[in-house]
Short mmCIF file of C-alpha atoms in Angstrom, two decimals:
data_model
loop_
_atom_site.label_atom_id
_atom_site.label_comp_id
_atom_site.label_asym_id
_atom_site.label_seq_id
_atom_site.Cartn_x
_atom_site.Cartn_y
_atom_site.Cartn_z
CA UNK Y 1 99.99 86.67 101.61
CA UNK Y 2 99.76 88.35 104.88
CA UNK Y 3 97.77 89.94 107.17
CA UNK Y 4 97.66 90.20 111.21
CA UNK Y 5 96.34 86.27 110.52
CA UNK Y 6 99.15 85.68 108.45
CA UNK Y 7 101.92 85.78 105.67
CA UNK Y 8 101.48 83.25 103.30
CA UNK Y 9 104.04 80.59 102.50
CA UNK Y 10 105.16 81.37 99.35
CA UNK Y 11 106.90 78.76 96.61
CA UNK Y 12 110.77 79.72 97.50
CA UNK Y 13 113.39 80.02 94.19
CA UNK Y 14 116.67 77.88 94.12
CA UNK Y 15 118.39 78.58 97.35
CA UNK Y 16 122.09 79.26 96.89
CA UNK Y 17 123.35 78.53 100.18
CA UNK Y 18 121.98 76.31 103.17
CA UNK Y 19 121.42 76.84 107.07
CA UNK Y 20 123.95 76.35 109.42
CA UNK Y 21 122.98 72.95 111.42
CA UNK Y 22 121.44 74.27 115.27
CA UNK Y 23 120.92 72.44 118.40
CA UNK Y 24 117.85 71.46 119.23
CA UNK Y 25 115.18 73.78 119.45
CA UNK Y 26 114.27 75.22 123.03
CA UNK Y 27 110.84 74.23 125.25
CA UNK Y 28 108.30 77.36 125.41
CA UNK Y 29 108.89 79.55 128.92
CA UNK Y 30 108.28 82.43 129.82
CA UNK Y 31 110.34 85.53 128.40
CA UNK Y 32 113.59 85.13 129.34
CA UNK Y 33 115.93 87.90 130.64
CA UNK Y 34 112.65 89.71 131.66
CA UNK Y 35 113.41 92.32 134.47
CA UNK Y 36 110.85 94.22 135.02
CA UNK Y 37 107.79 92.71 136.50
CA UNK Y 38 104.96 94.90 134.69
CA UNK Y 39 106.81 93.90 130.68
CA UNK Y 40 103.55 93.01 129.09
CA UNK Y 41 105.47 89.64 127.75
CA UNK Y 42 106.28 88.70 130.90
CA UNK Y 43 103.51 86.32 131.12
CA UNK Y 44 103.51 84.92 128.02
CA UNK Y 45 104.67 81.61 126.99
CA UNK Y 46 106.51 80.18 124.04
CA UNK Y 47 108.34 78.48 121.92
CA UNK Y 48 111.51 78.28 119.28
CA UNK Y 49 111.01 74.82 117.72
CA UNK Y 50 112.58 73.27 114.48
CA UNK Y 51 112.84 70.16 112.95
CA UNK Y 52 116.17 69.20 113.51
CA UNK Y 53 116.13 65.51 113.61
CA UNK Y 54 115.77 64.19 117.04
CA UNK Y 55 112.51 63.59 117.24
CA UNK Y 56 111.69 65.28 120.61
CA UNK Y 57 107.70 64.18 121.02
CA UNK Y 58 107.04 67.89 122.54
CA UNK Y 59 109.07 69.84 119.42
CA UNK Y 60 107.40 67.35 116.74
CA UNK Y 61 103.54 68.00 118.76
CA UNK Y 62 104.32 72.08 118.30
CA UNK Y 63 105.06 71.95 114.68
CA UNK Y 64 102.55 69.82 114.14
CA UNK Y 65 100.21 72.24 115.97
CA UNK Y 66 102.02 75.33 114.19
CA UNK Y 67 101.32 73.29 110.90
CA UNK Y 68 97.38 73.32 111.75
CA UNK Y 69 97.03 76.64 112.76
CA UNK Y 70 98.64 77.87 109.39
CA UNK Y 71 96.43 76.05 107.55
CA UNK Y 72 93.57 77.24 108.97
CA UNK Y 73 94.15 80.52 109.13
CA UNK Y 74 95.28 80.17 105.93
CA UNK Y 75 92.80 78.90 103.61
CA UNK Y 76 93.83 79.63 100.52
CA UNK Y 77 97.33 78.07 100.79
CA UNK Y 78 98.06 74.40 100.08
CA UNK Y 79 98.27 72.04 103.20
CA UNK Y 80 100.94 70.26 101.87
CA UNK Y 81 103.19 73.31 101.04
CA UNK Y 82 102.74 74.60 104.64
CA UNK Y 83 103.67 71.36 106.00
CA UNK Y 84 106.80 71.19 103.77
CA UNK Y 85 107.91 74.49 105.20
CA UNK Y 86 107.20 73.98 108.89
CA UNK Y 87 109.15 70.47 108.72
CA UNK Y 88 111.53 71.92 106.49
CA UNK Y 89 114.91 71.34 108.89
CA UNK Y 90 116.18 74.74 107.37
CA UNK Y 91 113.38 76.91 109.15
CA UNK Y 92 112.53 77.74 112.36
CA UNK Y 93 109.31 78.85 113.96
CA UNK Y 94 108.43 80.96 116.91
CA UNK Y 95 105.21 79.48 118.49
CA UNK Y 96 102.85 81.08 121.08
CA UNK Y 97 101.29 78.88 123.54
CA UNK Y 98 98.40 78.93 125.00
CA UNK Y 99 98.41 79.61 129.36
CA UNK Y 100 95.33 77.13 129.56
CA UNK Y 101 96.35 73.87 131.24
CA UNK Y 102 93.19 72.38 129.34
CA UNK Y 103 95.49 72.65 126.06
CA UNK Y 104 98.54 71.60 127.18
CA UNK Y 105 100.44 69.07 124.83
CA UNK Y 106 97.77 69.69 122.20
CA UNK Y 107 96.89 71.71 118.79
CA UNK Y 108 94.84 74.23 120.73
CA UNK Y 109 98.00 75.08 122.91
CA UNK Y 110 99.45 76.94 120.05
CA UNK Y 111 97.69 80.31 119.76
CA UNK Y 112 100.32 81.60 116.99
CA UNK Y 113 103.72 81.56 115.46
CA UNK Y 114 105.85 82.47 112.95
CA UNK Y 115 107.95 80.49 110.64
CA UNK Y 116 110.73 81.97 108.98
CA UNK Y 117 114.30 80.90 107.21
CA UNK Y 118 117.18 82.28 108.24
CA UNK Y 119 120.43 83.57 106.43
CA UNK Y 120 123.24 83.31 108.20
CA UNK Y 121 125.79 84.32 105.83
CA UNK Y 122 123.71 87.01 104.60
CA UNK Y 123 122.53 88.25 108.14
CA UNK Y 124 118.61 88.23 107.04
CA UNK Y 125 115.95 85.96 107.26
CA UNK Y 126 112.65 85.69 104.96
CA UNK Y 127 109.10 84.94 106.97
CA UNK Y 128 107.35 82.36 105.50
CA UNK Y 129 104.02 82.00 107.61
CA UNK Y 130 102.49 84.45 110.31
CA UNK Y 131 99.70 83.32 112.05
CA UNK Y 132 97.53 84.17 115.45
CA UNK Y 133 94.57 82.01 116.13
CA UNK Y 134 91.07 83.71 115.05
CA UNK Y 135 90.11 83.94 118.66
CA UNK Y 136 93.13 85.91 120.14
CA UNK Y 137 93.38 88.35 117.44
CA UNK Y 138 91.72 91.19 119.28
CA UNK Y 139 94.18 91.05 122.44
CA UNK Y 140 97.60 92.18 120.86
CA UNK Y 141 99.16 88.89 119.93
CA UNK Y 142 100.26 89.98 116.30
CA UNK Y 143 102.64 92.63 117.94
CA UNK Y 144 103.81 90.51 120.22
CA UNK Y 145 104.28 87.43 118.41
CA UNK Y 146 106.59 89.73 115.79
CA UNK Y 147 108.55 91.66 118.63
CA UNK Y 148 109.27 88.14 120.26
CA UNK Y 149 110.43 87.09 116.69
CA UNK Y 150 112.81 89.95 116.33
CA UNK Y 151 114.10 89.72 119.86
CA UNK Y 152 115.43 86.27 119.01
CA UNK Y 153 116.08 86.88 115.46
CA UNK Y 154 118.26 89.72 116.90
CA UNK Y 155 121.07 86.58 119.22
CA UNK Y 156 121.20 84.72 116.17
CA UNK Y 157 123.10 87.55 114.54
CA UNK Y 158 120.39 88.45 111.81
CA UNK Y 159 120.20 92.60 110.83
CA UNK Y 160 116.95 91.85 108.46
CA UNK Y 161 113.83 90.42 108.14
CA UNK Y 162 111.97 90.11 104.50
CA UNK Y 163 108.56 89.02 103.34
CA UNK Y 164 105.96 89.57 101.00
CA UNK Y 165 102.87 91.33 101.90
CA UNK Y 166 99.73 91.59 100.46
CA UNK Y 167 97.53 94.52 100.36
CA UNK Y 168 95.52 93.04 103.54
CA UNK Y 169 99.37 93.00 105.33
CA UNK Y 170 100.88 95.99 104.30
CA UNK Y 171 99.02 97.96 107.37
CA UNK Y 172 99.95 95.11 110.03
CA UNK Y 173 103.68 94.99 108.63
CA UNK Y 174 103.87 98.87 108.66
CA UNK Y 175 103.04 99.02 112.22
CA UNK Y 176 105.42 96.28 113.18
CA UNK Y 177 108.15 98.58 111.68
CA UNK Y 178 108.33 96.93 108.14
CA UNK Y 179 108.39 99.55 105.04
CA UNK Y 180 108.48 99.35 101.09
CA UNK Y 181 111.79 100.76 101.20
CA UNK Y 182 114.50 97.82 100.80
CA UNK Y 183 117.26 98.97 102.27
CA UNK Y 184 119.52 96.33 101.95
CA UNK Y 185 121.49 95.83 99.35
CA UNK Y 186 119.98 93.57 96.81
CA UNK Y 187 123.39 91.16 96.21
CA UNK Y 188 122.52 89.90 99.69
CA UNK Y 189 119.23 88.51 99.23
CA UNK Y 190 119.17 88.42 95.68
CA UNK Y 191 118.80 84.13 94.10
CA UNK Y 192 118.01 83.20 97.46
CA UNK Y 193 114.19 84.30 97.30
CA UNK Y 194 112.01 84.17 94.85
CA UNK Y 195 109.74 87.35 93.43
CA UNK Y 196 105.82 86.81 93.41
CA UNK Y 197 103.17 88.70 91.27
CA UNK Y 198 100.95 90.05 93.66
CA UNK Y 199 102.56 90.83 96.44
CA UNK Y 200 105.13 93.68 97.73
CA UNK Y 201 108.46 93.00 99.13
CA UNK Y 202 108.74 94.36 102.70
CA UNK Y 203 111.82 94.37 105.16
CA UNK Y 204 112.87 95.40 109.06
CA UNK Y 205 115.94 96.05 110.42
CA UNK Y 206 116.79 94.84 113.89
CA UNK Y 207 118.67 96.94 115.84
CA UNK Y 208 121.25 94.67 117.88
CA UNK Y 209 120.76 97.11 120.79
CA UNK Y 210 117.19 97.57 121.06
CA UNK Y 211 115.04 95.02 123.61
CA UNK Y 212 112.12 94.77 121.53
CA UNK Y 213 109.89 93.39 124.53
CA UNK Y 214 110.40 96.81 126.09
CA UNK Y 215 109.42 99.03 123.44
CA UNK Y 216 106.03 99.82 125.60
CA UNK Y 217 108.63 100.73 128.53
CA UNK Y 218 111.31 102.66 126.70
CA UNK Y 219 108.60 104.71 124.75
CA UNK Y 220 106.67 105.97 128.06
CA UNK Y 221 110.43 106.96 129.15
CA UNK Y 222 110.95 108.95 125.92
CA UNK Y 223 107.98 110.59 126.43
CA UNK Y 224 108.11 111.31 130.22
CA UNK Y 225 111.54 113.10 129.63
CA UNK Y 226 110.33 115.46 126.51
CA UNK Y 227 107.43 116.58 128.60
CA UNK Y 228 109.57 117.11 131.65
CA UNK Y 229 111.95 119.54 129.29
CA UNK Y 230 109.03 121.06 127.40
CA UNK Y 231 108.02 122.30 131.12
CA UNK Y 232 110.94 124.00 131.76
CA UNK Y 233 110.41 126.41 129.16
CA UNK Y 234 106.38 126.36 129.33
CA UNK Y 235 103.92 127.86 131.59
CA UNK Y 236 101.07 125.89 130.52
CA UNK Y 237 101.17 123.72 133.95
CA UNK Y 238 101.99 126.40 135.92
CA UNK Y 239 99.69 129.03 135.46
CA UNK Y 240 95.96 128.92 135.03
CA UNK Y 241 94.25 131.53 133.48
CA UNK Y 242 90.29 131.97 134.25
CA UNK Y 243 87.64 131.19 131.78
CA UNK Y 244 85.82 134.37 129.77
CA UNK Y 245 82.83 135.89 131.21
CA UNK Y 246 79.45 135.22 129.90
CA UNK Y 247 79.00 137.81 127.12
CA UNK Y 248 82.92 138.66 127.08
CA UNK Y 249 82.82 141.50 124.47
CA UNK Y 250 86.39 142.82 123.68
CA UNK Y 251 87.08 146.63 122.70
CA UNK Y 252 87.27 146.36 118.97
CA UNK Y 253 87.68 150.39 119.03
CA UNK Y 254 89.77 151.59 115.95
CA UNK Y 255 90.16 148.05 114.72
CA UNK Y 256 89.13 147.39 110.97
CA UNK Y 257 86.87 144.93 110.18
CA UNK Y 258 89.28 142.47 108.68
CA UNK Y 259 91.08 142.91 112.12
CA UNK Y 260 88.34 142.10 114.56
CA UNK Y 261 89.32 138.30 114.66
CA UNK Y 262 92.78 138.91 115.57
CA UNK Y 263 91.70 141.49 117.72
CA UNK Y 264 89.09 139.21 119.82
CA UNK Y 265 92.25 136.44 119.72
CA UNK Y 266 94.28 138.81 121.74
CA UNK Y 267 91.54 140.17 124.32
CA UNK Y 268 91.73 136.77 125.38
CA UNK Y 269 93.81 136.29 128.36
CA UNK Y 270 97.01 134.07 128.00
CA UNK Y 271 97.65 134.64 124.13
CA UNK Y 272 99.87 137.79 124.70
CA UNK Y 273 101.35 135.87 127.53
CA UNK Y 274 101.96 132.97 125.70
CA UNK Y 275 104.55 135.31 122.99
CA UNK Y 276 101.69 135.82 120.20
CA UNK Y 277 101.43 139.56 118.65
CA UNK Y 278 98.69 141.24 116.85
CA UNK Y 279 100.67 141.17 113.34
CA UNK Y 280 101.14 136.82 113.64
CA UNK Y 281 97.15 136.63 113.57
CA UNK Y 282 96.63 138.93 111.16
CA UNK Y 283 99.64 137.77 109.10
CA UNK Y 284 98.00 134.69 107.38
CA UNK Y 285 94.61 136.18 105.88
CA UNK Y 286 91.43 134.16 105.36
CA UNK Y 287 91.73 133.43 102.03
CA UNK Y 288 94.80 131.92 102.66
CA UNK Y 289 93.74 129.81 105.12
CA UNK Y 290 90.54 128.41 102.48
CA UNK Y 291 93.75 128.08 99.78
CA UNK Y 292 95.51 126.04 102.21
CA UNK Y 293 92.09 123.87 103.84
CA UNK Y 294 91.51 123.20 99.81
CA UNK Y 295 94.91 122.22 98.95
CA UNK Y 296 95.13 119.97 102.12
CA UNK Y 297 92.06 118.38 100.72
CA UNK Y 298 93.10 117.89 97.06
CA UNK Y 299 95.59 116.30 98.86
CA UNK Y 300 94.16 113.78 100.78
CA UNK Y 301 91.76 113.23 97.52
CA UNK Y 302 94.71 112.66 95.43
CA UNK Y 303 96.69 110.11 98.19
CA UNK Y 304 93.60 108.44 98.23
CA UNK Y 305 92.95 107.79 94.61
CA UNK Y 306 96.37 106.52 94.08
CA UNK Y 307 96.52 104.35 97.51
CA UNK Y 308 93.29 102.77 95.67
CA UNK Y 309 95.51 102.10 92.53
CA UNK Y 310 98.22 100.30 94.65
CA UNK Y 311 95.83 98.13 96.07
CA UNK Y 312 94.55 96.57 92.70
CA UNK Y 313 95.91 93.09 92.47
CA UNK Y 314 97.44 94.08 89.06
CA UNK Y 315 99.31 97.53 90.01
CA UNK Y 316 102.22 95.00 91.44
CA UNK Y 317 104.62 95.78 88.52
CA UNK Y 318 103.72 99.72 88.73
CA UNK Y 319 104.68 100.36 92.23
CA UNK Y 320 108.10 101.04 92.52
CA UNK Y 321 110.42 101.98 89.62
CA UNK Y 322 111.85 99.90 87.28
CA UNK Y 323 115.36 98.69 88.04
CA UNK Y 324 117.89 100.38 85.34
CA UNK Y 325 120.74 97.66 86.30
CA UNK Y 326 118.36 95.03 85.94
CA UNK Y 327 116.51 96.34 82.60
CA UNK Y 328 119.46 97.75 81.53
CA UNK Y 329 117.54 99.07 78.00
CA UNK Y 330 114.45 101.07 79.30
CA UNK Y 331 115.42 104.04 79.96
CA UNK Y 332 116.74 104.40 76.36
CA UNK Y 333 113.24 103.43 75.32
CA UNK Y 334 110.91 105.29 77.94
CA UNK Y 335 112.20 108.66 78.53
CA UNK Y 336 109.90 109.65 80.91
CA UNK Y 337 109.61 107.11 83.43
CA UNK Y 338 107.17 107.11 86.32
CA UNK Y 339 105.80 104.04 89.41
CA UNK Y 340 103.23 104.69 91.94
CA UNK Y 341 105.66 105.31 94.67
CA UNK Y 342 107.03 108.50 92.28
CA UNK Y 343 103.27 110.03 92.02
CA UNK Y 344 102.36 109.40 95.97
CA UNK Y 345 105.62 110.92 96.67
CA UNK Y 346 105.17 114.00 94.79
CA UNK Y 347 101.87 114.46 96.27
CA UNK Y 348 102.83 114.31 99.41
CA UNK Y 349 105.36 117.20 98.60
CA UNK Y 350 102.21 119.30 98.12
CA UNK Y 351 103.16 121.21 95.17
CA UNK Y 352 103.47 118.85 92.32
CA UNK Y 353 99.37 118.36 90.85
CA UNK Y 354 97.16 121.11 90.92
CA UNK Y 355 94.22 119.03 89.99
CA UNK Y 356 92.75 115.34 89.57
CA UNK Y 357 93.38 115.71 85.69
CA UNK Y 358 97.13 116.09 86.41
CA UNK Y 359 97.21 112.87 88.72
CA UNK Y 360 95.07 110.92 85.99
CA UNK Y 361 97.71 112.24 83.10
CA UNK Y 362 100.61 110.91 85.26
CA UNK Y 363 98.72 107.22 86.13
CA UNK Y 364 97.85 107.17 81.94
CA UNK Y 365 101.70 107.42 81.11
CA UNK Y 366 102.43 104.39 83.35
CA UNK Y 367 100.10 102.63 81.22
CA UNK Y 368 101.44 103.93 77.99
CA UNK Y 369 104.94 103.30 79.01
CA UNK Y 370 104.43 99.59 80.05
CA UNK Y 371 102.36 99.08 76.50
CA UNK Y 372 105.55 100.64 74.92
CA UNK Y 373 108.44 98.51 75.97
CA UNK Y 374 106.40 95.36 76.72
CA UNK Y 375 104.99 92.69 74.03
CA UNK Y 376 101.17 92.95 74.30
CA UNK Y 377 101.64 88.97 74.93
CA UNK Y 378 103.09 89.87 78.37
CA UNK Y 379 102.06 89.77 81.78
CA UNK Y 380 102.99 93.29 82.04
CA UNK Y 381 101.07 94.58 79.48
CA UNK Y 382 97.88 92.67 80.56
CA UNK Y 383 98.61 94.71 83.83
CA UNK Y 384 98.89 97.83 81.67
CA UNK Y 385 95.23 97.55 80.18
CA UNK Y 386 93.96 96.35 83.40
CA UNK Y 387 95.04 99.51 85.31
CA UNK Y 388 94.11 101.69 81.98
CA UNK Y 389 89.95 100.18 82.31
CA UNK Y 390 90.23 101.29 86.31
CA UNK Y 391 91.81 104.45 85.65
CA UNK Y 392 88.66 104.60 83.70
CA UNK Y 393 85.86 104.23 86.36
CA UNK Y 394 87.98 105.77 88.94
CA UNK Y 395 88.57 109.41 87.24
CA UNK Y 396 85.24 109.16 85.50
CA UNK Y 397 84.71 113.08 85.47
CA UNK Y 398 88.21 113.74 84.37
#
């Protein structure tokens, strides 16, 4: 599967329509259409390369060196299947290269790379592999490599990318702006990839405006201009007020005791300047304040427990809701249905569980709702007793 070392190649389902044919694939430069001088990419080098035929000795050394990295970084996966898709004349790969001179026209000069397939038709493409060499990891290259990916992705008229992550991905995908929430509509993707057991489809939309090699840039902007009209209304910058005085005692005369916090609040100078009264300290009481510290940690306790959950190999059916148009029975069977994403949901509302044994009753119907409309010969319901024996050692005091 995936993580910032890579997506694995994945066994792809009957493809119902074909890439359009493309000219050969371009030699690695640097970024092209860069501007600005201190754009992070601008010194990088790379490369879009496919097999398309002509037999270019520099294309046919990249995916060759693209086809090594892969399978180093990625054990587990078979060598030949990786080479299959890197040759494959229907994908395309984005490759790194390395700035050393000492690797040029060699294995070592590719430092990462993503392969992908693209959909023309459709406007999406699935990644296939996604890859940065062990010892460049720590610099940034993951980001970059996947903004470099979109910015092309982005002239080639495709609105989506697609992929299956693992649980080791899901964090790298997330911060590359992938989320669990598919979007687009399933008739566009749907018979030309393949589900896989295991994994959890993930997708990004490119916006066709957007130069994704100056995200770095455009956010510093964004951020310059809100703090330049937050000081137009603030005083913060402006005006300095001086520290307390060793032993600052404030008068406390006539104030009760359950006032004396407030009180010493506004004795401090600034806080009636800044627009704060005497009633909005006292308005939210101390007890309120331990209510609220407990229920924020229930709720991290609870987001936890069921983030574990997800991250069992065998939760993969259990994490988002089951498809009505494509199980077109199940709700007439189970009339209370309920996924993963439901229960993380409603405790991030705040509101919903007032205790573990609430979250634990909730987890225990998924499992009694799989065993209900799945034969116990199933995959699904091996799943269901699976996640029933961890539910088991995870809420062991419930």
């Amino acid at each position: 599967m995936a993580n910032e070392r890579g997506v694995n190649g994945r066994q792809k389902g009957k493809q119902a329509t074909s890439s359009r044919k493309r000219k050969n694939s371009t030699s690695g430069s640097s970024l092209r259409n860069n501007k600005s001088t201190n754009n992070p990419y601008a010194s990088i080098r790379y490369a879009i390369v496919q097999n398309d035929g002509s037999n270019d000795p520099t294309t046919l050394m990249r995916l060759i060196g693209l086809k090594s990295l892969f399978a180093k970084q990625l054990p587990k996966m078979p060598k030949e299947y990786i080479a299959h898709l890197v040759l494959d004349r229907r994908h395309k790969s984005l490759a790194l290269l390395s700035n050393d001179p000492a690797h040029k026209d060699s294995d070592e000069e590719i430092i990462g790379g993503i392969t992908y397939r693209a959909y023309p038709d459709m406007k999406f493409a699935e990644i296939a592999f996604c890859a940065v060499s062990a010892s460049q990891q720590v610099k940034g290259y993951g980001t970059k490599l996947m903004n470099l990916v979109k910015q092309h992705a982005v002239t080639e008229g495709i609105e989506y990318f697609i992929t299956y992550a693992d649980n080791y991905a899901i964090g790298y995908f997330k911060k590359q702006g992938f989320t669990k929430s598919i979007t687009m509509h399933k008739s566009r993707f749907h018979g030309l990839i393949k589900d896989y057991d295991g994994a959890t489809m993930v997708e990004c939309y490119m916006h066709p405006s957007i130069d994704y090699t100056r995200i770095p840039e455009m956010i510093k902007v964004q951020r310059e201009f809100l703090l330049k009209r937050i000081r137009l209304v603030a005083k913060s910058h402006r005006v300095i007020y001086p520290p307390l005085p060793c032993g600052f005692q404030p008068i406390l005369e006539g104030v009760s005791r359950n006032n004396e916090s407030a009180a010493r609040s506004m004795a401090i100078p600034g806080v009636a300047e800044a627009g704060w009264t005497f009633n909005d300290l006292i308005s939210t009481p101390g007890n309120n304040k331990d209510a609220d510290r407990l229920k924020n940690h229930l709720k991290s306790e609870l987001l936890q427990l069921v983030r574990k959950t997800e991250e069992q190999q065998f939760s993969w059916p259990f994490r988002l809701p089951v498809d009505a148009n494509d199980v077109q029975d199940y709700l007439d069977v189970i009339k209370d249905p309920i996924d993963l994403s439901t229960i993380e949901k409603r405790i991030k509302k705040g509101d919903w569980y007032k205790s573990k044994k609430m979250l634990y009753v909730d987890l225990m119907r998924i499992v009694q709702n799989c065993k209900t409309y799945n034969d116990s010969s199933s995959s699904y319901h091996e799943c269901a007793v699976s996640l029933e024996t961890y539910l088991g050692t995870l809420f062991e005091d419930c």
